[in-house]
Amino acid sequence: MAEALTREAAHAAALEQLKGRAARSLWRDAFSRLRRNRGAVAGAVIFLLIVVMAITAPVIAPHDPIKLNARNSLREPGREFWLGTDQFGRDILSRIIYGARISLMMGFVSVAISVTAGSLIGLLAGYYRGPIDMIAGRLVDVMLAFPGILLALVIIAVLGPNLRSAMIAIGISAMPIFIRVVRGSVLSLRNSEYVEAARVIGGRDARIILRHVLPNVLAPIIVLASLGVPAAIISGAALSFLGLGVQPPTADWGEMLSNGRSFLNRAWWLSTFPGLAIMVLVISINLLGDGLRDALDPRMRL
Amino acid sequence: MTRFLQQRLALAIPTILLTSVVVFLMLHLIPGDPASIYVGENQATPERLEAIREQMGLNRPLYVQYADYVWSAVRGDLGRSLQNDQPVTKIIRERLPNTFKLAAAAMVIAVILGVALGLLAALKHNTWLDTLSMSVALLGVSMPIFWLALLLILFFSVRLQWLPATSQPGLKGLILPAVSLAMLSAATLARLVRSSVLEVLRQDYLTTARAKGLPGRTVILRHAVRNALIPVITVIGLQFGSLLSGAVITETIFARPGLGKLVVDSIQNKDFPTVQGAILILATIYIVMNLLVVLSYALIDPRIRLG
């Protein structure tokens, strides 16, 4: 009797344990792996600090980022202006604080464009195959035929140089990789048994794609997006640096560097600090992204 | 091999053609009338616009214009610059060698630096040398080219006054632009070489090589590194494209008269025939380079052809 009871209890305990494990989804597992990754946590903290800095810019910036003040022209870093001033007497620190807004926006809006459009095309091409797939394939080939930043330059030549065009240009030129990866994942999923089952019970295509296929390609999309954001931030700054993105007097890190170029032999601080800001932001997101990648897919190592 | 070559060519030629469609359509996608872009918005009287349309053939159907554009391009006529009325082909021909020199120099630096750092990190896996090499690589991939270039100018031109900050003919003027352009590729290569060598070091045939008593150096050099470098060769080839596009930034910073600076300047000056020509040439070079990479890879590793 006692033995039977113990066995039953053990059985119940084992069941409980199994349930507990089943309740831990991919996402919770990933999150706990992420939290144990020191680099990722450090990246996340720095990144959040920059986000807070961008949001609270009007409160924490010591000076106006745009107002000209010839009296303070080209001051060295010191007590009043921690990171110095530019030729128009604008405080570099304040411009860096405000510039975080543009860089974050550039990174996230561009990637949102490439994720949305790229995933949609990839989903449709992988799920339906046929002519849609062929057109998507050619589209990817042509877009990849323009090395690096050149496709963005083509788009900007058409739309005219400003922040909006820069984000659209970077978003579109980063699309092919999303199309390819999502299409590939969908191809391997579309013949899987559960998708087949959903089709057999009469699920409509839209429902199958959204409820059954999309959740399973989400992990690679997130990983790619986390790689895309820092790349988009650098490309955005590069476009502004070339004078083809954000236009003066808006405070933008790339534009600040471009301005500092003319004062290299007189004011080193103009071209040092904005670049440092770009790099810190990019490294923080890279660390976080590396962590996300390891957490979401331990097998996938780049 | 011949069939493989045919297949690859059959893929590359339509891609070049589609690229030319995109480049051709650029002018027609810009809001406004192409003729007024040619004339410039200020002097656009209706009569002049009509004359330009007639002269440039802008009032013909789009596909006729495209066919004409491609046919002229094949014969080496990419139109005339709106800036100085020179043939675009001539401008590009003058500038192309500068871009090639820069990209080639950067390539040499990137390969030497990247392979050395990657090998060092892999062979001294989990030591401080590994950490140091990979930190340098992380810095390399996170540092915007344009910032690195400015820092190099600050240090080597302004402070030490060793090297010129702007382009000068000769090797001395090439060093800073090439180094700043090479960094990103070097860092990418370093990471790839490291993971590739580490991967190979785990293979059974290396254990076999060690077990049969070969000296450590032979095992590493002849068995490990040689096999690890095969994927690296492909990436080196593909990096050439990123060097071409990086030239856009480097040439602008160092005021080097190359193809990249030409694109940026022409976009700013709304000199569309030049933008179209330069981009078409850059994209074509890139496609041809990729084709060569795939072919060379197939020569090295026969499995590629069959797969």
Coordinates of C-alpha atoms in Angstrom, one line a residue:
Chain A
M1 CA 0.0 0.0 0.0
A2 CA 2.7 2.4 1.1
E3 CA 4.8 1.4 -1.8
A4 CA 1.9 2.0 -4.2
L5 CA 1.4 5.4 -2.7
T6 CA 5.1 6.3 -3.0
R7 CA 5.0 5.2 -6.6
E8 CA 2.0 7.3 -7.3
A9 CA 3.5 10.3 -5.6
A10 CA 6.7 9.8 -7.7
H11 CA 4.6 9.5 -10.8
A12 CA 2.8 12.7 -10.0
A13 CA 6.0 14.5 -9.2
A14 CA 7.5 13.4 -12.5
L15 CA 4.4 14.6 -14.3
E16 CA 4.5 17.9 -12.5
Q17 CA 8.2 18.3 -13.5
L18 CA 7.4 17.5 -17.1
K19 CA 4.6 20.1 -17.1
G20 CA 6.9 22.6 -15.6
R21 CA 9.4 22.0 -18.4
A22 CA 6.7 22.1 -21.1
A23 CA 5.6 25.5 -19.8
R24 CA 9.1 26.9 -20.4
S25 CA 8.7 28.2 -23.9
L26 CA 11.5 28.8 -26.4
W27 CA 11.3 32.5 -25.4
R28 CA 11.6 32.0 -21.7
D29 CA 14.5 29.6 -22.2
A30 CA 16.2 32.2 -24.4
F31 CA 15.6 35.0 -21.9
S32 CA 17.2 33.0 -19.1
R33 CA 20.2 32.1 -21.3
L34 CA 20.5 35.8 -22.3
R35 CA 20.5 36.9 -18.7
R36 CA 23.4 34.6 -17.9
N37 CA 25.5 36.1 -20.8
R38 CA 27.6 38.9 -19.2
G39 CA 28.5 40.6 -22.5
A40 CA 24.8 40.7 -23.5
V41 CA 23.8 42.2 -20.2
A42 CA 26.5 44.8 -20.4
G43 CA 25.4 45.6 -23.9
A44 CA 21.7 45.8 -22.8
V45 CA 22.6 48.2 -20.0
I46 CA 24.6 50.6 -22.2
F47 CA 22.0 50.4 -24.9
L48 CA 19.2 51.3 -22.4
L49 CA 21.3 54.2 -21.0
I50 CA 21.6 55.6 -24.6
V51 CA 17.8 55.2 -25.1
V52 CA 17.1 57.0 -21.9
M53 CA 19.6 59.7 -22.9
A54 CA 17.8 60.1 -26.2
I55 CA 14.3 60.3 -24.6
T56 CA 15.3 62.8 -21.9
A57 CA 17.5 64.9 -24.2
P58 CA 15.6 68.2 -23.6
V59 CA 16.0 67.7 -19.9
I60 CA 19.6 66.5 -19.6
A61 CA 21.3 68.4 -22.4
P62 CA 23.2 71.3 -20.8
H63 CA 22.9 73.6 -23.8
D64 CA 20.7 74.2 -26.9
P65 CA 22.0 71.8 -29.6
I66 CA 21.2 74.1 -32.5
K67 CA 21.3 77.8 -31.4
L68 CA 24.4 79.5 -32.7
N69 CA 26.6 81.5 -30.3
A70 CA 29.7 82.9 -32.0
R71 CA 31.2 84.0 -28.7
N72 CA 31.8 80.3 -27.7
S73 CA 33.2 79.3 -31.1
L74 CA 35.6 76.3 -31.0
R75 CA 36.1 76.1 -27.2
E76 CA 38.2 73.2 -26.0
P77 CA 36.6 70.6 -23.7
G78 CA 36.5 72.1 -20.2
R79 CA 34.3 73.0 -17.2
E80 CA 31.5 74.7 -19.1
F81 CA 31.5 72.7 -22.2
W82 CA 32.6 69.2 -21.2
L83 CA 33.3 68.0 -24.8
G84 CA 34.0 71.5 -26.3
T85 CA 32.1 73.4 -28.9
D86 CA 32.0 73.6 -32.6
Q87 CA 32.8 76.6 -34.9
F88 CA 29.3 78.0 -34.3
G89 CA 29.7 77.8 -30.5
R90 CA 27.3 74.8 -30.2
D91 CA 27.9 72.4 -27.3
I92 CA 29.2 69.1 -28.6
L93 CA 27.9 67.1 -25.6
S94 CA 24.3 68.5 -26.1
R95 CA 24.5 67.7 -29.8
I96 CA 25.7 64.2 -29.1
I97 CA 22.8 63.7 -26.6
Y98 CA 20.3 65.0 -29.2
G99 CA 22.1 63.0 -32.0
A100 CA 21.3 59.8 -30.2
R101 CA 17.7 60.3 -31.2
I102 CA 18.5 60.4 -34.9
S103 CA 20.9 57.4 -34.7
L104 CA 18.4 55.3 -32.8
M105 CA 15.6 56.3 -35.2
M106 CA 17.8 55.6 -38.2
G107 CA 18.7 52.1 -36.9
F108 CA 15.3 51.0 -35.8
V109 CA 13.1 52.6 -38.5
S110 CA 15.3 51.3 -41.3
V111 CA 15.4 47.8 -39.9
A112 CA 11.6 47.9 -39.3
I113 CA 11.2 48.7 -43.0
S114 CA 13.5 45.8 -44.1
V115 CA 12.0 43.4 -41.6
T116 CA 8.4 44.1 -42.6
A117 CA 8.9 44.2 -46.3
G118 CA 11.6 41.5 -46.4
S119 CA 9.7 39.0 -44.2
L120 CA 6.5 39.6 -46.1
I121 CA 8.1 38.9 -49.5
G122 CA 10.1 36.0 -48.0
L123 CA 7.0 34.4 -46.5
L124 CA 5.0 34.7 -49.7
A125 CA 7.9 33.5 -51.9
G126 CA 8.6 30.5 -49.7
Y127 CA 5.0 29.5 -49.1
Y128 CA 3.6 29.9 -52.6
R129 CA 6.7 29.2 -54.7
G130 CA 6.0 29.6 -58.4
P131 CA 6.1 33.0 -60.1
I132 CA 6.2 34.9 -56.9
D133 CA 9.3 33.1 -55.8
M134 CA 10.9 33.6 -59.1
I135 CA 10.2 37.4 -59.1
A136 CA 11.4 37.6 -55.5
G137 CA 14.6 35.7 -56.4
R138 CA 15.4 38.1 -59.3
L139 CA 14.7 41.1 -57.1
V140 CA 17.2 39.8 -54.5
D141 CA 19.8 39.2 -57.2
V142 CA 19.5 42.7 -58.6
M143 CA 19.6 44.3 -55.1
L144 CA 22.6 42.3 -54.2
A145 CA 24.3 43.4 -57.4
F146 CA 24.8 46.8 -55.9
P147 CA 27.7 46.4 -53.4
G148 CA 27.2 47.8 -49.9
I149 CA 26.0 51.4 -49.7
L150 CA 25.5 51.9 -53.5
L151 CA 21.9 50.8 -53.6
A152 CA 21.1 53.3 -50.8
L153 CA 22.9 55.9 -52.9
V154 CA 20.7 55.1 -56.0
I155 CA 17.6 55.4 -53.9
I156 CA 18.8 58.7 -52.4
A157 CA 19.6 60.0 -55.8
V158 CA 16.0 59.5 -56.7
L159 CA 14.3 60.6 -53.4
G160 CA 16.7 63.5 -52.6
P161 CA 19.0 63.7 -49.6
N162 CA 17.2 63.9 -46.2
L163 CA 16.6 61.8 -43.1
R164 CA 13.4 60.2 -44.5
S165 CA 15.1 59.1 -47.8
A166 CA 18.1 57.9 -45.8
M167 CA 15.9 55.6 -43.7
I168 CA 14.0 54.3 -46.7
A169 CA 17.2 53.8 -48.7
I170 CA 18.9 51.8 -45.9
G171 CA 15.7 49.9 -45.2
I172 CA 15.3 48.8 -48.8
S173 CA 18.9 48.0 -49.3
A174 CA 19.0 45.7 -46.3
M175 CA 15.9 43.8 -47.5
P176 CA 17.5 41.0 -49.6
I177 CA 19.0 39.2 -46.6
F178 CA 15.6 39.1 -44.9
I179 CA 13.9 37.8 -48.0
R180 CA 16.5 35.1 -48.4
V181 CA 16.6 33.8 -44.9
V182 CA 12.8 33.9 -44.3
R183 CA 12.2 32.3 -47.7
G184 CA 14.7 29.5 -46.8
S185 CA 13.1 28.9 -43.4
V186 CA 9.6 28.9 -44.9
L187 CA 10.6 26.4 -47.6
S188 CA 11.8 23.9 -45.0
L189 CA 8.6 24.5 -42.9
R190 CA 5.9 24.4 -45.6
N191 CA 6.0 20.6 -46.0
S192 CA 6.3 19.9 -42.3
E193 CA 3.6 17.8 -40.8
Y194 CA 1.9 20.4 -38.7
V195 CA 1.6 22.8 -41.6
E196 CA 0.2 19.9 -43.7
A197 CA -2.2 19.1 -40.8
A198 CA -3.4 22.7 -40.7
R199 CA -4.0 22.6 -44.4
V200 CA -5.9 19.3 -44.2
I201 CA -8.3 20.7 -41.5
G202 CA -9.1 23.4 -44.0
G203 CA -7.0 26.3 -42.6
R204 CA -6.8 29.2 -45.0
D205 CA -3.4 30.3 -46.4
A206 CA -3.3 33.6 -44.5
R207 CA -4.1 31.8 -41.2
I208 CA -1.5 29.1 -41.8
I209 CA 1.2 31.7 -42.7
L210 CA 0.4 33.9 -39.8
R211 CA -0.3 31.3 -37.1
H212 CA 1.9 28.4 -38.0
V213 CA 4.7 29.5 -40.2
L214 CA 5.5 33.0 -39.0
P215 CA 6.1 32.1 -35.3
N216 CA 8.6 29.5 -36.4
V217 CA 10.7 31.9 -38.5
L218 CA 10.6 34.6 -35.8
A219 CA 13.9 33.6 -34.2
P220 CA 16.1 34.0 -37.3
I221 CA 14.2 37.3 -38.1
I222 CA 15.1 38.6 -34.6
V223 CA 18.7 37.6 -34.9
L224 CA 19.0 39.2 -38.3
A225 CA 17.3 42.4 -37.1
S226 CA 19.7 42.6 -34.2
L227 CA 22.6 42.5 -36.7
G228 CA 20.8 44.9 -39.0
V229 CA 20.3 47.7 -36.4
P230 CA 24.0 48.5 -35.8
A231 CA 24.7 48.2 -39.6
A232 CA 21.9 50.6 -40.3
I233 CA 23.2 53.1 -37.7
I234 CA 26.6 53.0 -39.3
S235 CA 25.2 53.4 -42.8
G236 CA 22.9 56.2 -41.7
A237 CA 25.8 58.1 -40.1
A238 CA 27.9 57.4 -43.3
L239 CA 25.1 58.9 -45.5
S240 CA 24.9 62.0 -43.2
F241 CA 28.7 62.2 -43.3
L242 CA 28.7 62.2 -47.1
G243 CA 26.1 65.0 -47.0
L244 CA 23.4 62.7 -48.4
G245 CA 21.4 62.0 -45.2
V246 CA 20.4 64.3 -42.3
Q247 CA 21.0 67.9 -43.2
P248 CA 22.5 70.6 -41.0
P249 CA 21.7 72.1 -38.5
T250 CA 20.0 69.0 -37.1
A251 CA 22.3 67.4 -34.5
D252 CA 23.4 64.1 -36.0
W253 CA 26.6 62.1 -35.3
G254 CA 27.5 61.6 -38.9
E255 CA 26.9 65.2 -39.8
M256 CA 29.0 66.3 -36.8
L257 CA 31.9 64.2 -38.0
S258 CA 31.6 65.6 -41.4
N259 CA 31.7 69.1 -40.0
G260 CA 34.7 68.2 -37.8
R261 CA 36.6 67.2 -40.9
S262 CA 37.3 70.8 -41.8
F263 CA 38.7 71.5 -38.3
L264 CA 41.0 68.5 -37.9
N265 CA 44.1 70.5 -37.3
R266 CA 42.5 73.0 -34.9
A267 CA 39.8 71.2 -33.0
W268 CA 40.3 67.4 -32.5
W269 CA 37.3 67.2 -30.3
L270 CA 34.9 67.8 -33.1
S271 CA 35.8 64.7 -34.9
T272 CA 36.6 62.5 -31.9
F273 CA 33.5 62.4 -29.7
P274 CA 30.7 61.9 -32.2
G275 CA 32.6 58.9 -33.6
L276 CA 33.0 57.5 -30.1
A277 CA 29.3 57.8 -29.6
I278 CA 28.6 55.9 -32.8
M279 CA 31.0 53.2 -31.8
V280 CA 29.7 52.8 -28.2
L281 CA 26.1 52.5 -29.5
V282 CA 27.1 50.0 -32.2
I283 CA 29.2 47.8 -29.8
S284 CA 26.4 47.8 -27.2
I285 CA 23.9 46.6 -29.8
N286 CA 26.4 44.1 -31.2
L287 CA 27.0 42.6 -27.8
L288 CA 23.3 42.4 -27.1
G289 CA 22.7 40.9 -30.6
D290 CA 25.5 38.3 -30.2
G291 CA 23.8 37.3 -26.9
L292 CA 20.4 37.1 -28.5
R293 CA 21.8 34.9 -31.3
D294 CA 23.4 32.5 -28.8
A295 CA 20.2 32.5 -26.7
L296 CA 17.7 31.9 -29.5
D297 CA 19.7 29.4 -31.4
P298 CA 22.7 27.8 -29.6
R299 CA 23.6 25.9 -32.7
M300 CA 23.8 28.9 -34.9
R301 CA 27.2 30.5 -34.5
L302 CA 28.5 33.1 -37.0
Chain B
M1 CA 33.3 22.7 -65.8
T2 CA 32.1 24.2 -69.1
R3 CA 28.5 23.5 -68.2
F4 CA 29.0 25.1 -64.8
L5 CA 30.5 28.1 -66.5
Q6 CA 27.5 28.4 -68.8
Q7 CA 25.1 28.1 -65.9
R8 CA 26.8 30.9 -64.0
L9 CA 27.0 33.1 -67.0
A10 CA 23.4 32.5 -67.7
L11 CA 22.6 33.8 -64.3
A12 CA 25.0 36.8 -64.4
I13 CA 23.9 38.3 -67.7
P14 CA 20.3 38.8 -66.8
T15 CA 21.4 40.3 -63.5
I16 CA 23.5 42.8 -65.2
L17 CA 20.6 43.6 -67.6
L18 CA 18.2 44.0 -64.7
T19 CA 20.7 46.2 -62.9
S20 CA 20.8 48.4 -66.0
V21 CA 17.0 48.6 -66.0
V22 CA 17.2 49.9 -62.4
V23 CA 19.9 52.4 -63.3
F24 CA 18.0 53.5 -66.4
L25 CA 14.7 53.9 -64.5
M26 CA 16.4 56.1 -61.8
L27 CA 16.1 59.2 -64.0
H28 CA 12.4 58.4 -64.7
L29 CA 11.5 57.7 -61.0
I30 CA 12.7 61.1 -59.8
P31 CA 9.7 63.3 -59.2
G32 CA 9.4 65.7 -62.1
D33 CA 10.2 65.7 -65.8
P34 CA 13.6 64.2 -66.9
A35 CA 14.0 67.0 -69.4
S36 CA 13.8 69.7 -66.6
I37 CA 16.4 67.7 -64.7
Y38 CA 18.7 68.0 -67.7
V39 CA 18.1 71.7 -68.2
G40 CA 18.2 72.6 -64.6
E41 CA 15.0 74.0 -62.9
N42 CA 15.9 77.7 -63.4
Q43 CA 16.1 78.0 -67.1
A44 CA 13.3 75.6 -67.9
T45 CA 11.2 77.4 -70.6
P46 CA 8.7 75.2 -72.4
E47 CA 10.5 75.6 -75.7
R48 CA 13.9 74.6 -74.2
L49 CA 12.2 71.6 -72.5
E50 CA 10.7 70.5 -75.8
A51 CA 14.1 70.9 -77.5
I52 CA 15.8 68.8 -74.9
R53 CA 13.1 66.1 -75.1
E54 CA 13.6 66.0 -78.9
Q55 CA 17.4 66.0 -78.6
M56 CA 17.6 63.3 -75.9
G57 CA 14.8 61.3 -77.3
L58 CA 12.8 61.6 -74.1
N59 CA 9.5 61.7 -75.9
R60 CA 9.9 58.2 -77.3
P61 CA 8.3 55.2 -75.5
L62 CA 10.2 54.1 -72.4
Y63 CA 11.3 50.7 -73.8
V64 CA 12.7 52.3 -76.9
Q65 CA 14.7 54.7 -74.6
Y66 CA 15.9 51.7 -72.5
A67 CA 17.0 49.7 -75.6
D68 CA 18.8 52.8 -76.8
Y69 CA 20.5 53.3 -73.4
V70 CA 21.7 49.7 -73.3
W71 CA 22.8 49.7 -76.9
S72 CA 24.8 52.9 -76.4
A73 CA 26.3 51.5 -73.1
V74 CA 27.4 48.4 -74.8
R75 CA 29.2 50.5 -77.4
G76 CA 30.8 52.5 -74.6
D77 CA 28.6 55.6 -74.7
L78 CA 27.0 56.4 -71.3
G79 CA 25.9 59.9 -72.2
R80 CA 27.4 63.2 -71.3
S81 CA 28.0 64.8 -67.9
L82 CA 25.6 67.6 -67.1
Q83 CA 28.4 69.3 -65.1
N84 CA 31.0 69.7 -67.8
D85 CA 29.6 68.1 -70.9
Q86 CA 32.4 65.5 -71.0
P87 CA 31.5 61.9 -72.1
V88 CA 30.7 60.0 -68.9
T89 CA 32.8 57.0 -70.2
K90 CA 35.8 59.2 -70.4
I91 CA 35.4 60.5 -66.8
I92 CA 34.9 57.0 -65.5
R93 CA 38.0 55.7 -67.4
E94 CA 40.1 58.5 -65.8
R95 CA 38.9 57.6 -62.3
L96 CA 38.7 53.9 -62.4
P97 CA 42.4 53.2 -61.9
N98 CA 42.4 55.3 -58.7
T99 CA 39.6 53.2 -57.2
F100 CA 41.2 50.0 -58.3
K101 CA 44.6 50.9 -56.7
L102 CA 42.9 51.8 -53.5
A103 CA 40.8 48.7 -53.4
A104 CA 43.8 46.5 -54.2
A105 CA 46.0 48.1 -51.6
A106 CA 43.2 47.7 -49.0
M107 CA 42.7 44.1 -50.0
V108 CA 46.4 43.3 -49.5
I109 CA 46.4 44.9 -46.0
A110 CA 43.1 43.2 -45.1
V111 CA 44.3 39.8 -46.1
I112 CA 47.7 40.0 -44.3
L113 CA 46.2 41.5 -41.1
G114 CA 43.0 39.4 -41.1
V115 CA 44.7 36.1 -41.7
A116 CA 47.5 36.8 -39.2
L117 CA 45.0 37.9 -36.4
G118 CA 42.7 35.0 -37.1
L119 CA 45.4 32.4 -37.1
L120 CA 47.0 33.8 -33.9
A121 CA 43.6 33.8 -32.2
A122 CA 42.8 30.2 -33.3
L123 CA 46.2 28.7 -32.6
K124 CA 46.4 30.4 -29.2
H125 CA 42.7 29.7 -28.5
N126 CA 41.5 30.9 -25.1
T127 CA 44.7 32.8 -24.2
W128 CA 45.1 36.5 -23.9
L129 CA 46.4 36.6 -27.5
D130 CA 43.0 35.2 -28.6
T131 CA 41.1 37.8 -26.5
L132 CA 43.3 40.6 -27.8
S133 CA 43.0 39.6 -31.5
M134 CA 39.2 39.3 -31.2
S135 CA 38.9 42.6 -29.4
V136 CA 40.8 44.3 -32.2
A137 CA 38.4 42.5 -34.6
L138 CA 35.3 43.6 -32.7
L139 CA 36.7 47.1 -32.7
G140 CA 37.2 46.8 -36.5
V141 CA 33.7 45.8 -37.2
S142 CA 32.1 48.3 -34.9
M143 CA 34.2 51.3 -36.0
P144 CA 32.7 53.4 -38.8
I145 CA 35.2 53.7 -41.7
F146 CA 34.8 57.4 -41.8
W147 CA 35.6 57.8 -38.1
L148 CA 38.7 55.6 -38.3
A149 CA 39.8 57.6 -41.3
L150 CA 39.5 60.9 -39.3
L151 CA 41.4 59.5 -36.3
L152 CA 44.2 58.2 -38.6
I153 CA 44.4 61.7 -40.2
L154 CA 44.4 63.3 -36.7
F155 CA 47.2 61.1 -35.5
F156 CA 49.4 60.5 -38.6
S157 CA 48.9 63.7 -40.5
V158 CA 48.1 66.4 -38.0
R159 CA 50.0 65.3 -34.9
L160 CA 53.0 63.3 -36.3
Q161 CA 52.9 64.8 -39.8
W162 CA 54.1 61.6 -41.3
L163 CA 51.5 61.1 -44.0
P164 CA 49.5 63.4 -46.1
A165 CA 45.8 63.9 -45.2
T166 CA 44.7 64.3 -48.8
S167 CA 45.3 62.2 -51.8
Q168 CA 48.7 62.6 -53.5
P169 CA 50.1 60.5 -56.3
G170 CA 52.4 57.8 -55.1
L171 CA 52.4 55.3 -52.3
K172 CA 52.6 57.7 -49.4
G173 CA 49.2 59.2 -50.2
L174 CA 47.7 55.7 -50.5
I175 CA 48.6 54.4 -47.1
L176 CA 46.0 56.1 -44.9
P177 CA 43.0 55.6 -47.2
A178 CA 44.0 52.0 -47.8
V179 CA 44.4 51.2 -44.1
S180 CA 41.1 52.8 -43.1
L181 CA 39.3 51.0 -46.0
A182 CA 41.0 47.7 -45.0
M183 CA 40.0 47.6 -41.4
L184 CA 36.5 46.3 -41.7
S185 CA 37.5 43.5 -44.1
A186 CA 40.5 42.7 -42.0
A187 CA 38.2 42.3 -38.9
T188 CA 35.7 40.2 -40.8
L189 CA 38.4 38.0 -42.2
A190 CA 40.1 37.6 -38.7
R191 CA 36.8 36.3 -37.2
L192 CA 36.2 34.0 -40.1
V193 CA 39.8 32.6 -40.2
R194 CA 39.6 32.0 -36.4
S195 CA 36.3 30.1 -36.5
S196 CA 37.4 28.2 -39.6
V197 CA 40.7 27.1 -38.2
L198 CA 39.1 26.1 -34.9
E199 CA 36.5 24.1 -36.8
V200 CA 39.2 22.2 -38.7
L201 CA 41.3 21.6 -35.5
R202 CA 38.4 19.5 -34.2
Q203 CA 38.3 17.2 -37.2
D204 CA 39.3 13.6 -36.9
Y205 CA 42.0 13.7 -39.5
L206 CA 44.0 16.1 -37.4
T207 CA 43.9 13.7 -34.5
T208 CA 45.0 11.0 -37.0
A209 CA 47.8 13.2 -38.2
R210 CA 49.0 13.8 -34.6
A211 CA 48.5 10.2 -33.7
K212 CA 50.8 9.0 -36.5
G213 CA 53.5 11.2 -35.0
L214 CA 53.7 14.1 -37.3
P215 CA 55.4 17.1 -35.7
G216 CA 53.0 19.8 -34.4
R217 CA 54.1 22.4 -37.0
T218 CA 53.4 20.1 -39.9
V219 CA 50.0 19.2 -38.6
I220 CA 49.1 22.8 -38.2
L221 CA 50.5 24.2 -41.4
R222 CA 50.0 21.4 -43.8
H223 CA 46.8 19.8 -42.5
A224 CA 44.9 22.4 -40.6
V225 CA 45.6 25.8 -42.1
R226 CA 45.4 24.7 -45.7
N227 CA 42.0 23.3 -45.3
A228 CA 40.7 26.1 -43.1
L229 CA 41.7 28.7 -45.7
I230 CA 39.4 27.3 -48.5
P231 CA 36.2 29.1 -47.2
V232 CA 38.4 32.2 -46.5
I233 CA 39.4 32.5 -50.2
T234 CA 35.7 32.9 -51.2
V235 CA 35.1 35.6 -48.6
I236 CA 38.3 37.4 -49.6
G237 CA 36.8 37.6 -53.1
L238 CA 33.4 38.8 -51.9
Q239 CA 35.1 41.4 -49.7
F240 CA 36.2 43.1 -52.8
G241 CA 32.7 44.4 -53.3
S242 CA 32.5 45.9 -49.9
L243 CA 35.9 47.5 -50.6
L244 CA 34.4 49.1 -53.8
S245 CA 31.5 50.5 -51.9
G246 CA 33.7 51.6 -49.0
A247 CA 35.7 53.5 -51.5
V248 CA 32.7 55.8 -51.7
I249 CA 33.4 57.0 -48.2
T250 CA 37.2 56.8 -48.2
E251 CA 37.7 58.6 -51.4
T252 CA 35.4 61.4 -50.2
I253 CA 37.3 61.8 -47.0
F254 CA 40.8 61.8 -48.5
A255 CA 39.6 63.7 -51.6
R256 CA 40.8 60.9 -53.9
P257 CA 39.5 61.4 -57.5
G258 CA 38.0 57.9 -57.8
L259 CA 34.7 56.4 -58.8
G260 CA 33.2 56.5 -55.3
K261 CA 33.8 60.2 -54.9
L262 CA 32.4 60.7 -58.4
V263 CA 29.1 59.1 -57.4
V264 CA 28.8 61.2 -54.3
D265 CA 29.7 64.4 -56.1
S266 CA 27.4 63.7 -59.0
I267 CA 24.4 63.0 -56.7
Q268 CA 25.0 66.3 -54.9
N269 CA 25.3 68.1 -58.3
K270 CA 22.3 66.3 -59.7
D271 CA 24.5 65.1 -62.6
F272 CA 22.4 62.1 -63.3
P273 CA 24.0 60.6 -66.4
T274 CA 27.3 60.5 -64.4
V275 CA 25.6 58.9 -61.4
Q276 CA 23.9 56.3 -63.7
G277 CA 27.2 55.5 -65.5
A278 CA 29.3 55.2 -62.4
I279 CA 26.8 53.0 -60.6
L280 CA 26.3 50.8 -63.6
I281 CA 30.0 50.3 -63.9
L282 CA 30.5 49.6 -60.2
A283 CA 27.7 47.1 -60.1
T284 CA 29.0 45.3 -63.3
I285 CA 32.5 45.1 -61.8
Y286 CA 31.0 43.6 -58.7
I287 CA 28.9 41.0 -60.5
V288 CA 31.9 40.0 -62.6
M289 CA 34.0 39.7 -59.5
N290 CA 31.4 37.5 -57.8
L291 CA 31.3 35.3 -60.9
L292 CA 35.1 34.9 -60.8
V293 CA 35.0 34.1 -57.1
V294 CA 32.5 31.3 -57.7
L295 CA 34.5 30.0 -60.6
S296 CA 37.8 30.0 -58.7
Y297 CA 36.0 28.2 -55.9
A298 CA 34.8 25.6 -58.2
L299 CA 38.3 25.1 -59.5
I300 CA 39.7 24.6 -56.0
D301 CA 36.9 22.4 -54.7
P302 CA 35.3 20.1 -57.2
R303 CA 32.3 19.4 -54.9
I304 CA 30.9 22.8 -55.7
R305 CA 30.4 22.0 -59.3
L306 CA 28.5 18.8 -58.7
G307 CA 26.3 20.3 -56.0

